[in-house]
CSV table of C-alpha atoms in Angstrom, one decimal:
chain,number,residue,atom,x,y,z
A,254,MET,CA,101.4,84.8,105.4
A,255,SER,CA,98.5,84.0,102.9
A,256,ASP,CA,96.0,81.3,103.8
A,257,TYR,CA,96.2,80.2,100.2
A,258,ILE,CA,99.8,80.0,99.1
A,259,GLU,CA,103.1,79.5,101.0
A,260,VAL,CA,106.2,80.9,99.3
A,261,ASP,CA,109.7,80.4,101.1
A,262,GLU,CA,112.1,82.0,99.0
A,263,GLU,CA,115.0,80.8,100.7
A,264,MET,CA,114.4,77.1,100.5
A,265,PRO,CA,112.8,77.8,97.9
A,266,ARG,CA,109.3,76.5,98.3
A,267,PHE,CA,105.9,77.3,96.6
A,268,ARG,CA,102.8,75.6,98.4
A,269,VAL,CA,99.1,76.2,97.6
A,270,HIS,CA,96.8,75.2,100.3
A,271,ARG,CA,94.4,72.3,99.3
A,272,THR,CA,91.2,74.1,100.8
A,273,VAL,CA,91.3,76.4,97.3
A,274,MET,CA,90.4,73.1,95.7
A,275,THR,CA,87.6,72.2,98.0
A,276,ASP,CA,86.1,75.6,99.6
A,277,GLN,CA,82.5,76.6,98.5
A,278,THR,CA,83.3,80.3,99.7
A,279,VAL,CA,86.7,80.3,97.9
A,280,PHE,CA,84.7,78.9,94.9
A,281,GLU,CA,82.1,81.9,95.1
A,282,ALA,CA,85.1,84.1,95.4
A,283,GLU,CA,86.6,83.2,92.5
A,284,ARG,CA,83.3,83.9,90.4
A,285,ASP,CA,83.6,87.5,91.5
A,286,ARG,CA,87.1,88.4,91.7
A,287,VAL,CA,88.7,86.1,89.0
A,288,PHE,CA,86.1,85.5,86.5
A,289,GLY,CA,84.3,89.0,87.1
A,290,HIS,CA,87.5,90.8,86.2
A,291,SER,CA,89.0,88.8,83.3
A,292,TRP,CA,88.4,88.4,79.5
A,293,LEU,CA,87.0,84.9,79.0
A,294,TYR,CA,87.1,82.8,75.8
A,295,ILE,CA,83.7,82.0,74.5
A,296,GLY,CA,84.2,80.9,70.9
A,297,HIS,CA,86.0,81.4,67.5
A,298,GLU,CA,84.7,83.2,64.6
A,299,THR,CA,84.9,80.4,62.4
A,300,GLU,CA,82.3,78.7,64.2
A,301,LEU,CA,79.8,81.4,62.5
A,302,ARG,CA,80.1,80.7,59.1
A,303,LYS,CA,77.0,82.4,57.8
A,304,PRO,CA,75.0,85.5,58.8
A,305,ASN,CA,72.7,84.6,61.6
A,306,ASP,CA,74.5,81.5,62.7
A,307,PHE,CA,74.6,81.1,66.3
A,308,VAL,CA,76.3,78.8,69.5
A,309,THR,CA,75.2,78.7,73.1
A,310,ARG,CA,77.9,78.8,75.5
A,311,THR,CA,78.0,78.9,79.2
A,312,VAL,CA,80.7,81.4,80.7
A,313,ALA,CA,81.6,81.6,84.2
A,314,GLY,CA,78.2,80.1,85.0
A,315,ARG,CA,76.3,82.5,82.8
A,316,PRO,CA,74.4,81.2,79.7
A,317,LEU,CA,75.3,83.4,76.6
A,318,ILE,CA,74.7,83.3,72.6
A,319,LEU,CA,77.4,83.7,70.2
A,320,ALA,CA,76.1,85.1,67.2
A,321,ARG,CA,77.1,86.7,63.7
A,322,ASN,CA,74.1,88.9,62.6
A,323,ALA,CA,72.8,89.7,59.6
A,324,LYS,CA,75.4,92.2,58.6
A,325,GLY,CA,78.2,89.6,59.4
A,326,GLU,CA,79.0,91.3,62.9
A,327,ILE,CA,80.0,89.1,65.9
A,328,LYS,CA,77.6,89.8,68.7
A,329,VAL,CA,77.3,88.1,72.0
A,330,TRP,CA,74.1,88.1,74.0
A,331,VAL,CA,72.7,86.6,77.2
A,332,ASN,CA,70.6,83.8,76.5
A,333,SER,CA,67.7,85.0,78.5
A,334,CYS,CA,64.4,86.7,77.8
A,335,PRO,CA,64.2,90.1,79.0
A,336,HIS,CA,60.5,89.3,79.6
A,337,ARG,CA,60.4,86.4,82.0
A,338,GLY,CA,63.7,85.0,81.9
A,339,ALA,CA,63.6,81.8,79.6
A,340,MET,CA,66.2,80.6,77.4
A,341,LEU,CA,66.1,82.0,74.0
A,342,CYS,CA,68.2,79.5,72.3
A,343,ARG,CA,68.0,75.7,73.7
A,344,GLU,CA,70.0,74.1,71.1
A,345,PRO,CA,74.0,74.0,71.0
A,346,LYS,CA,73.9,76.0,67.6
A,347,GLY,CA,71.9,77.0,64.7
A,348,ASN,CA,70.7,79.6,62.0
A,349,ALA,CA,68.1,81.9,62.7
A,350,ARG,CA,67.1,85.5,61.5
A,351,PHE,CA,64.9,85.6,64.7
A,352,LEU,CA,65.4,84.6,68.1
A,353,THR,CA,62.1,83.6,69.5
A,354,CYS,CA,61.1,82.8,73.2
A,355,PHE,CA,59.2,79.5,73.4
A,356,TYR,CA,57.7,80.7,76.8
A,357,HIS,CA,55.5,83.6,75.5
A,358,GLY,CA,56.9,84.4,72.0
A,359,TRP,CA,58.8,87.6,72.3
A,360,SER,CA,61.2,87.6,69.4
A,361,PHE,CA,64.5,89.3,68.8
A,362,ASN,CA,67.0,89.6,65.8
A,363,THR,CA,70.6,88.5,65.8
A,364,SER,CA,71.6,92.3,66.6
A,365,GLY,CA,69.6,92.0,69.7
A,366,GLN,CA,66.6,94.2,68.9
A,367,SER,CA,63.2,93.5,69.9
A,368,VAL,CA,61.2,92.7,66.8
A,369,SER,CA,57.9,91.2,68.2
A,370,ILE,CA,56.0,91.1,71.2
A,371,PRO,CA,52.7,89.1,71.0
A,372,ASP,CA,49.7,91.4,72.1
A,373,ASP,CA,52.0,94.1,71.9
A,374,GLU,CA,49.1,97.1,72.5
A,375,GLY,CA,48.4,95.3,75.9
A,376,TYR,CA,51.5,97.1,77.3
A,377,GLY,CA,50.7,100.8,76.1
A,378,PRO,CA,52.3,103.2,73.9
A,379,GLY,CA,54.9,104.3,76.4
A,380,PHE,CA,56.4,100.8,77.2
A,381,GLU,CA,60.0,100.4,76.7
A,382,ARG,CA,60.5,97.1,74.4
A,383,PRO,CA,63.9,95.9,75.9
A,384,GLY,CA,66.4,94.6,73.6
A,385,LEU,CA,68.9,91.6,74.5
A,386,ALA,CA,71.3,92.0,77.3
A,387,ALA,CA,75.2,91.7,76.7
A,388,PRO,CA,78.4,91.4,78.7
A,389,ALA,CA,79.9,94.4,79.6
A,390,LYS,CA,82.8,93.9,76.8
A,391,VAL,CA,83.1,91.8,73.6
A,392,ASP,CA,86.4,91.7,71.6
A,393,SER,CA,88.6,89.1,69.5
A,394,TYR,CA,92.0,88.6,68.6
A,395,ARG,CA,92.8,86.6,65.5
A,396,GLY,CA,89.6,85.1,65.5
A,397,PHE,CA,89.3,84.2,69.1
A,398,VAL,CA,86.4,85.7,70.8
A,399,PHE,CA,86.4,86.9,74.5
A,400,VAL,CA,84.0,88.4,76.7
A,401,SER,CA,84.5,90.3,80.2
A,402,PHE,CA,81.8,91.4,82.6
A,403,ASP,CA,84.1,94.1,84.0
A,404,PRO,CA,83.1,97.4,82.3
A,405,ASP,CA,86.4,99.0,83.3
A,406,ILE,CA,88.7,96.2,82.3
A,407,VAL,CA,91.8,96.9,80.2
A,408,ASP,CA,91.4,96.1,76.4
A,409,LEU,CA,91.7,92.7,75.1
A,410,PRO,CA,95.1,93.2,73.4
A,411,THR,CA,96.6,94.8,76.3
A,412,TYR,CA,95.1,91.9,78.6
A,413,LEU,CA,96.6,89.3,76.5
A,414,ALA,CA,100.2,90.7,76.8
A,415,GLY,CA,102.7,88.1,75.6
A,416,ALA,CA,100.0,85.3,74.7
A,417,LYS,CA,99.3,87.5,71.4
A,418,GLU,CA,102.7,86.2,70.1
A,419,TYR,CA,101.8,82.5,70.8
A,420,LEU,CA,98.1,83.1,69.3
A,421,ASP,CA,99.9,84.4,66.3
A,422,LEU,CA,102.0,81.1,66.0
A,423,VAL,CA,99.1,79.1,65.9
A,424,SER,CA,97.1,81.4,63.5
A,425,ASP,CA,100.0,81.8,61.1
A,426,GLN,CA,99.7,78.0,60.0
A,427,SER,CA,97.2,78.9,57.4
A,428,GLU,CA,97.3,81.0,54.6
A,429,VAL,CA,93.6,81.5,54.4
A,430,GLY,CA,92.8,81.5,58.3
A,431,MET,CA,92.8,78.5,60.6
A,432,LYS,CA,89.3,77.1,61.1
A,433,VAL,CA,87.2,75.3,64.0
A,434,LEU,CA,86.2,72.0,62.8
A,435,GLU,CA,82.7,70.8,63.0
A,436,GLY,CA,82.0,68.9,66.1
A,437,THR,CA,82.9,69.6,70.1
A,438,HIS,CA,84.5,67.4,72.6
A,439,GLU,CA,82.4,67.8,75.8
A,440,TYR,CA,83.2,65.8,79.2
A,441,SER,CA,83.5,66.6,82.7
A,442,ALA,CA,85.4,65.6,85.6
A,443,LYS,CA,84.9,65.4,89.3
A,444,ALA,CA,87.8,67.7,90.2
A,445,ASN,CA,88.5,71.5,90.9
A,446,TRP,CA,88.9,73.5,87.7
A,447,LYS,CA,92.1,74.6,89.0
A,448,LEU,CA,93.6,71.0,88.6
A,449,LEU,CA,93.0,71.0,84.8
A,450,VAL,CA,94.6,74.3,84.4
A,451,GLU,CA,97.6,72.9,85.8
A,452,ASN,CA,97.5,69.6,83.9
A,453,SER,CA,97.1,71.5,80.8
A,454,TYR,CA,100.9,72.7,80.7
A,455,ASP,CA,102.1,70.1,83.0
A,456,GLY,CA,105.3,69.2,81.3
A,457,TYR,CA,106.5,66.0,83.0
A,458,HIS,CA,103.5,63.9,83.5
A,459,LEU,CA,103.5,62.2,80.4
A,460,LEU,CA,106.1,59.1,80.7
A,461,SER,CA,104.1,58.1,84.1
A,462,THR,CA,100.7,59.1,83.1
A,463,HIS,CA,100.3,58.1,79.5
A,464,GLN,CA,102.0,55.1,79.1
A,465,ARG,CA,99.2,53.5,77.1
A,466,TYR,CA,99.6,56.1,74.4
A,467,LEU,CA,103.4,55.4,74.1
A,468,GLU,CA,103.1,51.8,74.0
A,469,MET,CA,100.4,51.8,71.5
A,470,ILE,CA,102.7,54.1,69.2
A,471,LEU,CA,105.8,51.9,69.8
A,472,ALA,CA,103.8,48.9,69.0
A,473,ALA,CA,102.5,50.3,65.8
A,474,HIS,CA,105.4,51.9,64.6
A,475,GLY,CA,108.6,50.9,66.6
A,476,LYS,CA,109.5,54.4,67.4
A,477,VAL,CA,107.8,57.9,68.7
A,478,ALA,CA,108.3,60.6,66.4
A,479,ALA,CA,110.6,63.4,67.3
A,480,ALA,CA,111.9,66.4,65.7
A,481,SER,CA,114.2,69.0,67.2
A,482,ALA,CA,112.3,72.6,67.0
A,483,GLY,CA,115.8,74.3,67.6
A,484,ALA,CA,115.7,74.8,71.0
A,485,GLU,CA,115.0,73.1,74.6
A,486,SER,CA,111.4,73.7,75.7
A,487,ARG,CA,111.1,76.5,78.2
A,488,ALA,CA,108.5,77.6,80.6
A,489,ILE,CA,107.8,81.2,80.0
A,490,ASN,CA,105.8,83.8,82.0
A,491,LEU,CA,103.8,86.0,79.3
A,492,GLY,CA,102.5,88.6,81.6
A,493,GLY,CA,99.1,89.0,83.2
A,494,GLY,CA,99.1,85.1,84.8
A,495,HIS,CA,99.4,83.8,81.1
A,496,ALA,CA,102.2,81.2,80.5
A,497,VAL,CA,103.4,78.8,77.9
A,498,ILE,CA,105.7,75.7,77.9
A,499,ALA,CA,107.3,76.0,74.0
A,500,GLY,CA,110.1,75.0,72.0
A,501,GLY,CA,111.5,71.7,72.2
A,502,SER,CA,110.5,68.7,70.2
A,503,LEU,CA,107.5,67.2,68.4
A,504,PHE,CA,106.4,63.7,69.5
A,505,GLY,CA,103.7,61.6,68.6
A,506,ARG,CA,102.7,58.9,66.0
A,507,PRO,CA,105.0,59.2,62.8
A,508,LEU,CA,103.4,60.8,59.9
A,509,SER,CA,103.5,58.8,56.5
A,510,GLU,CA,105.8,59.8,53.8
A,511,ALA,CA,102.9,61.4,51.9
A,512,ALA,CA,101.9,63.6,54.9
A,513,LYS,CA,105.5,64.5,55.7
A,514,ALA,CA,106.0,65.8,52.2
A,515,GLN,CA,102.7,67.6,52.3
A,516,LYS,CA,103.7,69.4,55.6
A,517,ALA,CA,107.2,70.0,54.5
A,518,GLU,CA,105.9,71.7,51.1
A,519,ARG,CA,103.3,73.8,53.6
A,520,PHE,CA,106.3,75.1,55.7
A,521,GLN,CA,108.5,75.8,52.8
A,522,ARG,CA,105.8,78.5,51.8
A,523,PHE,CA,105.6,79.7,55.3
A,524,ARG,CA,109.4,80.5,55.2
A,525,GLU,CA,109.1,82.5,52.3
A,526,MET,CA,106.2,84.6,53.7
A,527,TYR,CA,107.2,84.9,57.5
A,528,GLY,CA,111.2,84.0,57.5
A,529,ASP,CA,113.0,81.4,58.8
A,530,SER,CA,113.2,82.3,62.6
A,531,TRP,CA,109.3,82.7,62.9
A,532,VAL,CA,108.7,79.4,60.9
A,533,ASP,CA,111.3,77.6,63.3
A,534,ARG,CA,109.5,78.4,66.1
A,535,MET,CA,105.9,77.6,64.6
A,536,ALA,CA,107.3,74.4,63.8
A,537,GLY,CA,107.9,73.6,67.5
A,538,THR,CA,105.2,73.0,70.4
A,539,ARG,CA,103.3,75.1,72.5
A,540,ASN,CA,101.0,74.4,75.7
A,541,LEU,CA,99.4,78.0,76.2
A,542,VAL,CA,97.1,78.8,79.2
A,543,ILE,CA,95.7,82.2,79.1
A,544,PHE,CA,94.5,83.4,82.5
A,545,PRO,CA,92.2,82.0,83.7
A,546,ASN,CA,90.7,79.0,81.8
A,547,LEU,CA,91.6,78.9,78.1
A,548,VAL,CA,94.0,76.4,76.9
A,549,VAL,CA,95.5,76.3,73.4
A,550,ILE,CA,97.5,73.4,73.1
A,551,ASP,CA,99.9,72.9,69.7
A,552,LEU,CA,101.4,69.5,69.4
A,553,VAL,CA,102.1,67.1,66.6
A,554,MET,CA,98.2,65.7,67.4
A,555,GLY,CA,96.9,68.9,66.2
A,556,VAL,CA,96.0,72.2,68.0
A,557,VAL,CA,93.2,71.8,70.7
A,558,ILE,CA,91.3,74.7,72.2
A,559,ARG,CA,90.2,73.8,75.4
A,560,LYS,CA,87.7,76.1,77.4
A,561,ILE,CA,87.4,74.9,81.3
A,562,GLU,CA,84.2,75.8,83.0
A,563,PRO,CA,84.1,75.7,86.8
A,564,VAL,CA,80.7,74.3,88.2
A,565,SER,CA,81.5,73.5,91.7
A,566,PRO,CA,84.6,73.2,93.8
A,567,ASP,CA,84.7,69.5,93.0
A,568,TYR,CA,83.1,69.7,89.5
A,569,LEU,CA,84.3,71.0,86.0
A,570,GLU,CA,83.0,70.8,82.7
A,571,VAL,CA,85.1,70.9,79.3
A,572,SER,CA,84.4,72.1,75.8
A,573,ALA,CA,87.0,71.4,73.2
A,574,TRP,CA,87.7,72.1,69.6
A,575,HIS,CA,90.1,71.2,66.9
A,576,LEU,CA,91.6,74.0,65.1
A,577,ALA,CA,93.0,73.5,61.7
A,578,PRO,CA,94.4,74.8,58.4
A,579,PRO,CA,91.5,74.0,55.8
A,580,GLU,CA,93.9,74.0,52.7
A,581,GLU,CA,96.3,71.3,54.0
A,582,GLY,CA,96.6,68.0,51.9
A,583,GLU,CA,94.0,65.3,52.3
A,584,GLU,CA,96.8,63.0,53.8
A,585,LEU,CA,98.1,65.2,56.4
A,586,HIS,CA,94.7,66.2,57.2
A,587,LYS,CA,93.6,62.7,57.8
A,588,GLN,CA,96.5,61.9,60.1
A,589,ARG,CA,96.0,64.9,62.2
A,590,LEU,CA,92.5,64.0,62.8
A,591,ASP,CA,93.5,60.6,63.7
A,592,ASN,CA,96.2,61.8,66.0
A,593,PHE,CA,93.9,64.3,67.5
A,594,LEU,CA,91.0,62.0,68.1
A,595,THR,CA,93.6,59.2,69.6
A,596,PHE,CA,95.2,61.5,72.1
A,597,TRP,CA,92.9,64.2,72.9
A,598,GLY,CA,89.4,62.7,72.5
A,599,PRO,CA,87.5,62.0,75.8
A,600,GLY,CA,87.7,58.4,74.3
A,601,GLY,CA,91.2,58.5,73.6
A,602,LEU,CA,94.4,57.3,75.4
A,603,ALA,CA,95.3,60.7,77.2
A,604,SER,CA,92.1,62.7,78.3
A,605,PRO,CA,90.8,59.6,80.3
A,606,ASP,CA,94.2,59.3,82.0
A,607,ASP,CA,94.2,63.0,83.0
A,608,VAL,CA,90.6,62.9,84.2
A,609,GLU,CA,91.5,59.9,86.5
A,610,ALA,CA,94.4,61.6,87.6
A,611,LEU,CA,92.7,64.7,88.6
A,612,GLU,CA,89.8,62.7,90.1
A,613,THR,CA,92.2,60.7,92.6
A,614,CYS,CA,93.6,64.3,93.7
A,615,GLN,CA,90.1,65.6,94.5
A,616,ARG,CA,89.2,62.6,96.5
A,617,SER,CA,92.4,62.7,98.2
A,618,TYR,CA,92.0,66.3,99.4
A,619,ALA,CA,89.3,64.7,101.8
A,620,ALA,CA,92.5,64.3,104.1
A,621,ARG,CA,93.3,68.0,103.8
A,622,GLY,CA,93.4,68.2,107.7
A,623,GLU,CA,96.2,65.7,107.8
A,624,LEU,CA,97.9,66.9,104.3
A,625,PRO,CA,97.0,70.5,103.9
A,626,TRP,CA,99.5,71.8,101.1
A,627,SER,CA,100.0,70.9,97.4
A,628,ASP,CA,103.7,71.4,96.5
A,629,ILE,CA,104.5,73.3,93.1
A,630,SER,CA,108.0,74.0,93.7
A,631,ARG,CA,109.8,72.3,91.0
A,632,GLY,CA,112.2,74.5,89.0
A,633,MET,CA,112.3,77.4,91.7
A,634,HIS,CA,115.7,76.7,92.7
A,635,THR,CA,116.9,77.7,89.2
A,636,PRO,CA,116.3,80.9,87.2
A,637,VAL,CA,116.6,78.5,83.7
A,638,LYS,CA,113.1,77.4,83.7
A,639,PRO,CA,112.5,74.1,81.4
A,640,SER,CA,109.1,73.0,80.7
A,641,LYS,CA,109.4,70.3,83.1
A,642,SER,CA,109.4,72.8,85.7
A,643,GLU,CA,106.3,74.0,87.6
A,644,TYR,CA,107.2,77.9,86.8
A,645,GLN,CA,104.2,78.3,84.5
A,646,MET,CA,101.9,77.0,87.3
A,647,ARG,CA,103.3,79.3,89.6
A,648,THR,CA,103.0,82.2,87.3
A,649,TRP,CA,99.3,81.3,87.0
A,650,TRP,CA,99.0,81.2,90.7
A,651,ARG,CA,100.5,84.5,91.5
A,652,ARG,CA,97.9,86.2,89.3
A,653,TRP,CA,95.0,84.0,90.9
A,654,HIS,CA,96.5,85.3,94.4
A,655,GLU,CA,96.6,88.8,93.5
A,656,LEU,CA,92.8,88.8,92.3
A,657,MET,CA,91.6,86.8,95.1
A,658,THR,CA,93.4,88.8,98.0
A,659,GLY,CA,94.8,92.0,96.5
A,660,GLU,CA,98.4,90.8,97.3
A,661,ALA,CA,101.3,90.4,94.8
A,662,LEU,CA,103.5,87.6,95.6
A,663,PRO,CA,107.2,88.1,94.9
A,664,GLU,CA,108.1,87.0,91.6
A,665,GLU,CA,111.0,84.8,90.9
A,666,PRO,CA,114.0,85.4,88.5
A,667,GLN,CA,114.0,83.9,85.1
A,668,ALA,CA,117.3,83.5,82.9
A,669,PRO,CA,117.2,85.2,79.5
A,670,LEU,CA,115.5,83.0,76.9
A,671,PRO,CA,117.7,81.7,74.0
A,672,ASP,CA,117.7,83.5,70.9
A,673,PHE,CA,115.4,80.9,69.3
A,674,PHE,CA,112.2,82.5,71.3
A,675,ALA,CA,113.1,85.9,70.0
A,676,GLY,CA,112.3,85.0,66.2
A,677,GLN,CA,109.8,87.5,64.9
A,678,ARG,CA,107.6,87.4,61.7
A,679,ARG,CA,108.7,89.2,58.7
A,680,PRO,CA,106.5,92.4,58.3
A,681,GLN,CA,103.8,91.5,55.9
A,682,PRO,CA,102.2,93.7,53.3
A,683,ALA,CA,99.5,95.9,54.2
A,684,SER,CA,96.6,94.0,53.1
A,685,ALA,CA,98.0,90.8,54.7
A,686,ALA,CA,98.3,92.5,57.7
A,687,VAL,CA,94.6,93.4,57.8
A,688,GLU,CA,93.5,89.8,56.9
A,689,ALA,CA,95.3,88.6,59.9
A,690,LYS,CA,93.6,90.7,62.5
């Protein structure tokens, strides 16, 4: 029996030991076994709109620079001078032809090459002028840029497995390419990072946890917007620890008539481009978690990209961005932003509720001696996995357990998905396919 997870297939029951949320030894092992052997999200290509643009990020505790070099190529560098270690870029973003260390003045271009060392002759003619260090692997899919510190990891498309299709459903919502809007939501929680992973595609806490948001909608509009997307929501195993809850109904603040008309016009063009079956799926909802810590949520409030950064066993930091189609009409875009801030913003009516819930969980784990297990069994008794089950979380935990212990837990049966989820995009002309990569 595992020290971390208990699976009883006869009951059935799936439980996670609460020490994995509190123990420093577990946290340090995660840094090596999980984050050291995964593809990790660092940013979106559209955040770098001009040559020599850069942003600084922390990924698995490592300070990194995501940059577009003078040739327009995406590069990732360790944000540390190879001389004595000072950070090269102390700003969250900027544009610079040269990255110069403020400590001793060593300078590098955005392709990582050394261009200037003060008193260069003091090092002698045979001294190797080092360039910037980089993660072992860097790649992107549909504008989402990932790094890996494992030189032997599988390529990114193989790693993403079935999650690629759901990134496509998000990315295809613009004819010119989805873009990350200016600004970043940054907040933290005194809780273990895995609690926010679970929460990000927890399909049944809405009514009990986010009552204020629903009451606000009812008070302002008399109803909550809902439109069938063509199939009941399902929890879906996408392979590799990735999972999604998708389909079902949209919900949120009703759009104005002008905004609804603008949205209908856009989606009619998509139907002509991609076909009805793909656009029917695109019009639905999806809460996607790409193992281990990238969340992409596409609801009526807008598309949120959420990167969860573990800091300690009981503290996490979040960076979140809004991904949007730049060509949509002004009225629709305005209401998208309003919905996004009202629900997802750190000062909105949802995120503070979630933070409070997670922090109370973390505080309660002080009593793990008396109550050692958390239960994640909902929906385990049936092969049909609705979004209100916890199948998606169990999928994530199985991959986590395999990386942490080397032991693969038994899979559970999943009924075939309705035909709705098999809808595919109509093949695009070669030129369009190139642009979509």
